[in-house]
CSV table of C-alpha atoms in Angstrom, one decimal:
chain,number,residue,atom,x,y,z
H,1,MET,CA,0.1,-0.1,0.3
H,2,ASN,CA,1.7,3.6,-1.4
H,3,VAL,CA,1.0,6.3,1.8
H,4,MET,CA,-2.1,7.8,-0.5
H,5,GLU,CA,-3.8,4.8,-0.3
H,6,GLN,CA,-3.1,4.5,3.3
H,7,PHE,CA,-5.0,8.0,3.9
H,8,SER,CA,-8.3,6.4,1.7
H,9,LEU,CA,-11.8,5.4,3.8
H,10,ALA,CA,-13.2,3.4,0.8
H,11,GLY,CA,-16.2,1.0,1.9
H,12,LYS,CA,-16.0,2.4,5.4
H,13,VAL,CA,-18.5,3.1,7.6
H,14,ALA,CA,-18.3,6.3,9.5
H,15,LEU,CA,-20.4,7.8,12.5
H,16,VAL,CA,-20.5,11.3,13.0
H,17,THR,CA,-22.4,12.8,16.7
H,18,GLY,CA,-23.9,16.3,15.4
H,19,GLY,CA,-23.0,15.8,12.1
H,20,SER,CA,-25.8,17.7,10.3
H,21,TYR,CA,-23.7,21.3,11.0
H,22,GLY,CA,-20.8,23.2,11.9
H,23,ILE,CA,-17.4,20.9,12.8
H,24,GLY,CA,-19.3,17.8,12.9
H,25,PHE,CA,-20.8,18.3,9.0
H,26,ALA,CA,-17.5,19.7,7.9
H,27,MET,CA,-15.7,16.6,9.5
H,28,ALA,CA,-18.2,14.0,7.6
H,29,LYS,CA,-18.0,16.0,4.5
H,30,ALA,CA,-13.7,15.3,4.4
H,31,MET,CA,-14.6,11.3,5.3
H,32,GLY,CA,-17.3,11.3,2.7
H,33,GLN,CA,-14.6,12.6,0.1
H,34,ALA,CA,-12.3,10.1,1.0
H,35,GLY,CA,-14.8,7.4,0.4
H,36,ALA,CA,-16.5,6.6,3.6
H,37,LYS,CA,-20.0,5.9,3.7
H,38,ILE,CA,-21.5,8.6,6.5
H,39,ALA,CA,-24.1,8.5,8.9
H,40,PHE,CA,-25.1,11.0,11.5
H,41,ASN,CA,-27.5,11.9,14.2
H,42,CYS,CA,-29.4,15.1,15.0
H,43,ARG,CA,-32.4,15.9,17.3
H,44,ASN,CA,-35.0,17.0,15.2
H,45,GLN,CA,-36.5,16.2,11.5
H,46,GLU,CA,-35.9,19.9,10.6
H,47,HIS,CA,-32.2,19.5,11.4
H,48,LEU,CA,-32.0,16.4,9.9
H,49,GLU,CA,-33.9,16.9,6.3
H,50,GLN,CA,-31.9,20.2,5.9
H,51,ALA,CA,-28.7,18.2,6.9
H,52,LEU,CA,-29.3,15.9,4.2
H,53,ARG,CA,-29.6,18.6,1.7
H,54,ASP,CA,-26.4,19.9,2.7
H,55,TYR,CA,-24.9,16.7,2.4
H,56,GLU,CA,-26.2,16.4,-1.3
H,57,GLN,CA,-25.2,19.2,-2.4
H,58,GLU,CA,-22.0,18.6,-1.2
H,59,GLY,CA,-22.0,15.3,-3.5
H,60,ILE,CA,-22.0,13.3,-0.1
H,61,GLU,CA,-24.3,10.3,0.3
H,62,ALA,CA,-25.2,10.1,3.8
H,63,LYS,CA,-27.8,8.4,6.0
H,64,GLY,CA,-29.4,10.4,8.8
H,65,TYR,CA,-31.1,8.9,12.1
H,66,ILE,CA,-33.0,11.5,14.9
H,67,CYS,CA,-31.3,10.0,17.8
H,68,ASP,CA,-30.8,11.9,21.6
H,69,VAL,CA,-27.2,10.4,22.3
H,70,THR,CA,-27.4,10.3,26.2
H,71,ASP,CA,-30.3,8.0,25.6
H,72,GLU,CA,-28.3,4.9,25.8
H,73,ALA,CA,-31.2,3.1,24.4
H,74,ALA,CA,-31.7,5.5,21.6
H,75,VAL,CA,-28.5,5.4,20.6
H,76,ILE,CA,-28.1,0.8,20.4
H,77,GLU,CA,-31.6,1.2,18.1
H,78,MET,CA,-29.5,3.9,16.3
H,79,ILE,CA,-26.2,1.5,15.7
H,80,GLN,CA,-28.7,-1.8,15.5
H,81,GLN,CA,-30.0,0.7,12.0
H,82,ILE,CA,-26.6,1.7,11.1
H,83,GLU,CA,-25.4,-1.7,11.0
H,84,GLN,CA,-28.4,-3.1,8.9
H,85,THR,CA,-28.4,-0.8,6.2
H,86,LEU,CA,-24.5,0.6,5.8
H,87,GLY,CA,-22.6,-2.6,8.0
H,88,THR,CA,-20.3,-2.4,11.7
H,89,VAL,CA,-19.6,1.1,12.2
H,90,ASP,CA,-15.7,1.3,11.3
H,91,ILE,CA,-15.2,5.1,12.4
H,92,LEU,CA,-16.8,7.0,14.8
H,93,VAL,CA,-16.7,10.9,15.5
H,94,ASN,CA,-18.2,11.8,18.9
H,95,ASN,CA,-19.1,15.4,18.3
H,96,ALA,CA,-22.1,16.5,19.6
H,97,GLY,CA,-21.6,18.8,21.9
H,98,ILE,CA,-23.0,21.4,24.0
H,99,ILE,CA,-22.1,24.7,25.9
H,100,LYS,CA,-22.9,27.1,28.6
H,101,ARG,CA,-21.3,30.2,28.8
H,102,VAL,CA,-22.4,30.8,32.9
H,103,PRO,CA,-20.3,32.1,35.9
H,104,MET,CA,-19.6,28.7,38.2
H,105,VAL,CA,-21.6,30.3,41.5
H,106,GLU,CA,-24.3,31.1,38.6
H,107,MET,CA,-24.7,27.8,37.5
H,108,PRO,CA,-27.5,25.8,38.4
H,109,THR,CA,-26.1,22.3,39.0
H,110,SER,CA,-28.4,21.0,36.6
H,111,ASP,CA,-27.2,22.8,33.9
H,112,PHE,CA,-23.8,21.7,35.0
H,113,ARG,CA,-25.2,18.1,34.3
H,114,GLN,CA,-26.4,18.3,31.2
H,115,VAL,CA,-23.3,19.6,29.9
H,116,ILE,CA,-21.5,16.4,31.4
H,117,ASP,CA,-24.3,14.5,30.0
H,118,VAL,CA,-23.7,15.8,26.9
H,119,ASP,CA,-20.3,16.5,26.4
H,120,LEU,CA,-19.0,13.7,28.3
H,121,VAL,CA,-21.5,11.1,29.3
H,122,ALA,CA,-22.8,10.5,26.0
H,123,PRO,CA,-19.2,9.5,23.8
H,124,PHE,CA,-18.8,7.3,26.7
H,125,ILE,CA,-22.2,5.5,25.5
H,126,VAL,CA,-21.5,5.7,21.8
H,127,SER,CA,-18.4,4.4,22.1
H,128,LYS,CA,-19.7,1.5,24.2
H,129,ALA,CA,-22.4,0.7,21.4
H,130,VAL,CA,-19.9,0.3,18.9
H,131,LEU,CA,-17.0,-1.2,20.3
H,132,PRO,CA,-18.1,-4.6,20.4
H,133,GLY,CA,-18.6,-4.5,16.2
H,134,MET,CA,-15.3,-3.0,16.0
H,135,MET,CA,-13.6,-6.0,18.2
H,136,GLU,CA,-15.1,-8.1,16.0
H,137,LYS,CA,-13.8,-7.4,12.8
H,138,GLY,CA,-10.4,-6.7,14.6
H,139,HIS,CA,-10.2,-2.5,13.4
H,140,GLY,CA,-11.4,0.2,14.7
H,141,LYS,CA,-11.5,4.2,14.8
H,142,ILE,CA,-12.4,6.5,17.3
H,143,ILE,CA,-12.1,10.1,16.9
H,144,ASN,CA,-13.5,12.3,20.9
H,145,ILE,CA,-13.9,15.8,19.6
H,146,CYS,CA,-11.8,17.5,23.1
H,147,SER,CA,-11.3,21.0,22.4
H,148,MET,CA,-8.5,23.3,24.4
H,149,MET,CA,-10.8,23.4,27.1
H,150,SER,CA,-9.3,20.0,27.7
H,151,GLU,CA,-5.8,22.0,28.9
H,152,LEU,CA,-7.1,25.5,30.0
H,153,GLY,CA,-9.3,27.4,32.2
H,154,ARG,CA,-11.5,30.2,31.6
H,155,GLU,CA,-14.3,32.0,32.9
H,156,THR,CA,-17.9,31.3,32.7
H,157,VAL,CA,-17.0,27.3,31.0
H,158,SER,CA,-16.9,25.4,34.2
H,159,ALA,CA,-18.6,22.4,32.9
H,160,TYR,CA,-17.6,22.3,29.7
H,161,ALA,CA,-14.0,22.2,30.6
H,162,ALA,CA,-15.0,20.0,33.3
H,163,ALA,CA,-16.3,17.8,30.2
H,164,LYS,CA,-13.5,18.0,27.7
H,165,GLY,CA,-11.0,16.9,30.1
H,166,GLY,CA,-12.8,14.0,31.2
H,167,LEU,CA,-13.1,13.5,27.6
H,168,LYS,CA,-9.4,13.5,27.7
H,169,MET,CA,-9.1,10.9,29.7
H,170,LEU,CA,-11.7,8.8,28.3
H,171,THR,CA,-10.1,8.5,25.1
H,172,LYS,CA,-6.6,7.9,26.8
H,173,ASN,CA,-8.5,5.0,28.6
H,174,ILE,CA,-10.2,3.5,25.6
H,175,ALA,CA,-7.0,3.4,24.0
H,176,SER,CA,-5.4,2.0,26.9
H,177,GLU,CA,-8.1,-0.7,27.0
H,178,TYR,CA,-8.7,-2.0,23.2
H,179,GLY,CA,-5.7,-1.1,21.6
H,180,GLN,CA,-5.1,-4.5,21.5
H,181,TYR,CA,-8.1,-4.7,19.1
H,182,ASN,CA,-6.5,-2.9,16.4
H,183,ILE,CA,-9.0,0.0,17.8
H,184,GLN,CA,-7.8,3.4,18.2
H,185,CYS,CA,-9.1,6.0,20.1
H,186,ASN,CA,-7.4,9.6,19.5
H,187,GLY,CA,-8.8,13.4,20.1
H,188,ILE,CA,-8.9,16.4,18.0
H,189,GLY,CA,-8.9,19.4,19.8
H,190,PRO,CA,-10.1,22.5,17.7
H,191,GLY,CA,-9.1,26.1,18.9
H,192,TYR,CA,-11.6,28.6,18.0
H,193,ILE,CA,-13.6,27.9,14.8
H,194,ALA,CA,-16.4,30.3,12.9
H,195,THR,CA,-19.7,28.1,13.5
H,196,PRO,CA,-23.0,29.4,14.4
H,197,GLN,CA,-21.8,28.3,18.4
H,198,THR,CA,-19.1,30.5,18.4
H,199,ALA,CA,-21.0,32.8,15.9
H,200,PRO,CA,-22.0,35.3,19.3
H,201,LEU,CA,-18.4,35.8,20.0
H,202,ARG,CA,-17.4,37.4,16.9
H,203,GLN,CA,-20.7,39.8,16.2
H,204,PRO,CA,-19.7,43.5,15.6
H,205,GLN,CA,-20.2,46.0,18.5
H,206,PRO,CA,-23.4,48.8,18.4
H,207,ASP,CA,-20.4,50.5,17.2
H,208,GLY,CA,-19.3,48.7,14.5
H,209,SER,CA,-16.3,47.8,16.2
H,210,THR,CA,-15.1,44.2,16.5
H,211,HIS,CA,-16.2,42.4,19.6
H,212,PRO,CA,-13.5,42.2,22.5
H,213,PHE,CA,-13.4,38.3,22.3
H,214,ASP,CA,-13.0,38.4,19.2
H,215,GLN,CA,-10.0,40.9,19.4
H,216,PHE,CA,-9.0,38.8,22.0
H,217,ILE,CA,-8.3,34.9,19.9
H,218,ARG,CA,-7.1,36.8,17.1
H,219,ALA,CA,-3.9,37.9,19.3
H,220,LYS,CA,-3.9,35.1,21.2
H,221,THR,CA,-3.3,32.9,17.8
H,222,PRO,CA,0.1,33.1,15.9
H,223,ALA,CA,-2.6,32.2,12.6
H,224,ASN,CA,-4.3,35.7,13.8
H,225,ARG,CA,-7.5,34.2,12.3
H,226,TRP,CA,-10.3,32.0,13.8
H,227,GLY,CA,-10.2,28.3,12.3
H,228,ASP,CA,-12.5,27.4,9.5
H,229,PRO,CA,-14.9,24.1,10.0
H,230,ASP,CA,-12.9,22.8,6.8
H,231,ASP,CA,-9.4,23.4,8.9
H,232,LEU,CA,-10.5,20.2,10.4
H,233,ALA,CA,-10.7,18.2,7.4
H,234,GLY,CA,-6.9,16.8,7.2
H,235,ALA,CA,-6.8,16.0,10.6
H,236,THR,CA,-9.9,14.4,10.9
H,237,VAL,CA,-9.4,11.4,7.5
H,238,PHE,CA,-6.4,10.9,8.8
H,239,LEU,CA,-6.9,10.0,12.0
H,240,ALA,CA,-10.3,8.3,10.9
H,241,SER,CA,-7.5,6.1,8.5
H,242,ASP,CA,-5.4,3.4,7.9
H,243,ALA,CA,-2.0,6.0,7.7
H,244,SER,CA,-2.8,7.0,11.7
H,245,ASN,CA,-2.5,2.8,12.6
H,246,PHE,CA,0.0,3.0,14.6
H,247,VAL,CA,-1.2,6.2,16.7
H,248,ASN,CA,-3.6,5.5,19.8
H,249,GLY,CA,-4.4,7.6,22.9
H,250,HIS,CA,-3.5,11.0,21.4
H,251,MET,CA,-4.7,14.6,21.4
H,252,LEU,CA,-4.5,16.6,18.2
H,253,TYR,CA,-5.1,20.0,18.8
H,254,VAL,CA,-6.0,21.8,15.2
H,255,ASP,CA,-5.8,25.6,17.2
H,256,GLY,CA,-3.7,27.6,14.6
H,257,GLY,CA,-1.0,27.5,17.2
H,258,ILE,CA,-3.1,29.2,20.3
H,259,LEU,CA,-1.9,26.1,22.6
H,260,ALA,CA,2.1,26.7,21.7
H,261,TYR,CA,1.5,30.9,22.6
H,262,ILE,CA,2.1,32.8,25.6
H,263,GLY,CA,1.4,35.9,23.9
H,264,LYS,CA,2.6,38.8,22.3
H,265,GLN,CA,4.2,41.5,25.0
H,266,PRO,CA,2.5,44.4,25.9
């Protein structure tokens, strides 16, 4: 096999949770372009139908499922449907997630638990559901979408940082426990990506000036820009492909260099 063939995903079945828009859609599109058969989930019919139109426009054939990934019974049913229509899941991207930007002392415990449930417990549930099939086939790829908040703290994101830090360690533990079955589990840590989720942080101020947080992120990023969802395409295909067969338990930060940079001197 030559080096370029190692990156092919032809014939592989890839499930991307939360793959209806944003970075999930971009990663699924990249794997589809590399030859994978794409499955994704979302929470309602409207989003599903729009996503199917978006995939079709990109020339990607995809199967969509309405599923709450925090509901274990629903996840098991979705995996069974995928196996019946597409085949055993070869690649899982645990992308679905939420964030609540609230100071810790003001955050209801119920909101903290909701973020942990979606961002950490759900990846456990979905990984648990696909691992038996991967073990039986003797190969598999799990990619957990972590965050720079797996490494750093910041005001108002206590629940999100706790969940993503936990997801980083879940990644390492899956790698440790199931590497013997030729299953690789790695994480991608996106930097600040221009998506609908981060749009409020980039909106111009009433006077037309740049949002202070936008200025802050650009100043802290050597690339001097927000990431684009398509910036995650290469990392995703690499970690989903045979090119990464000896990469396990790794966190790949796609952040424009922000974690490596102390910032400019005032």
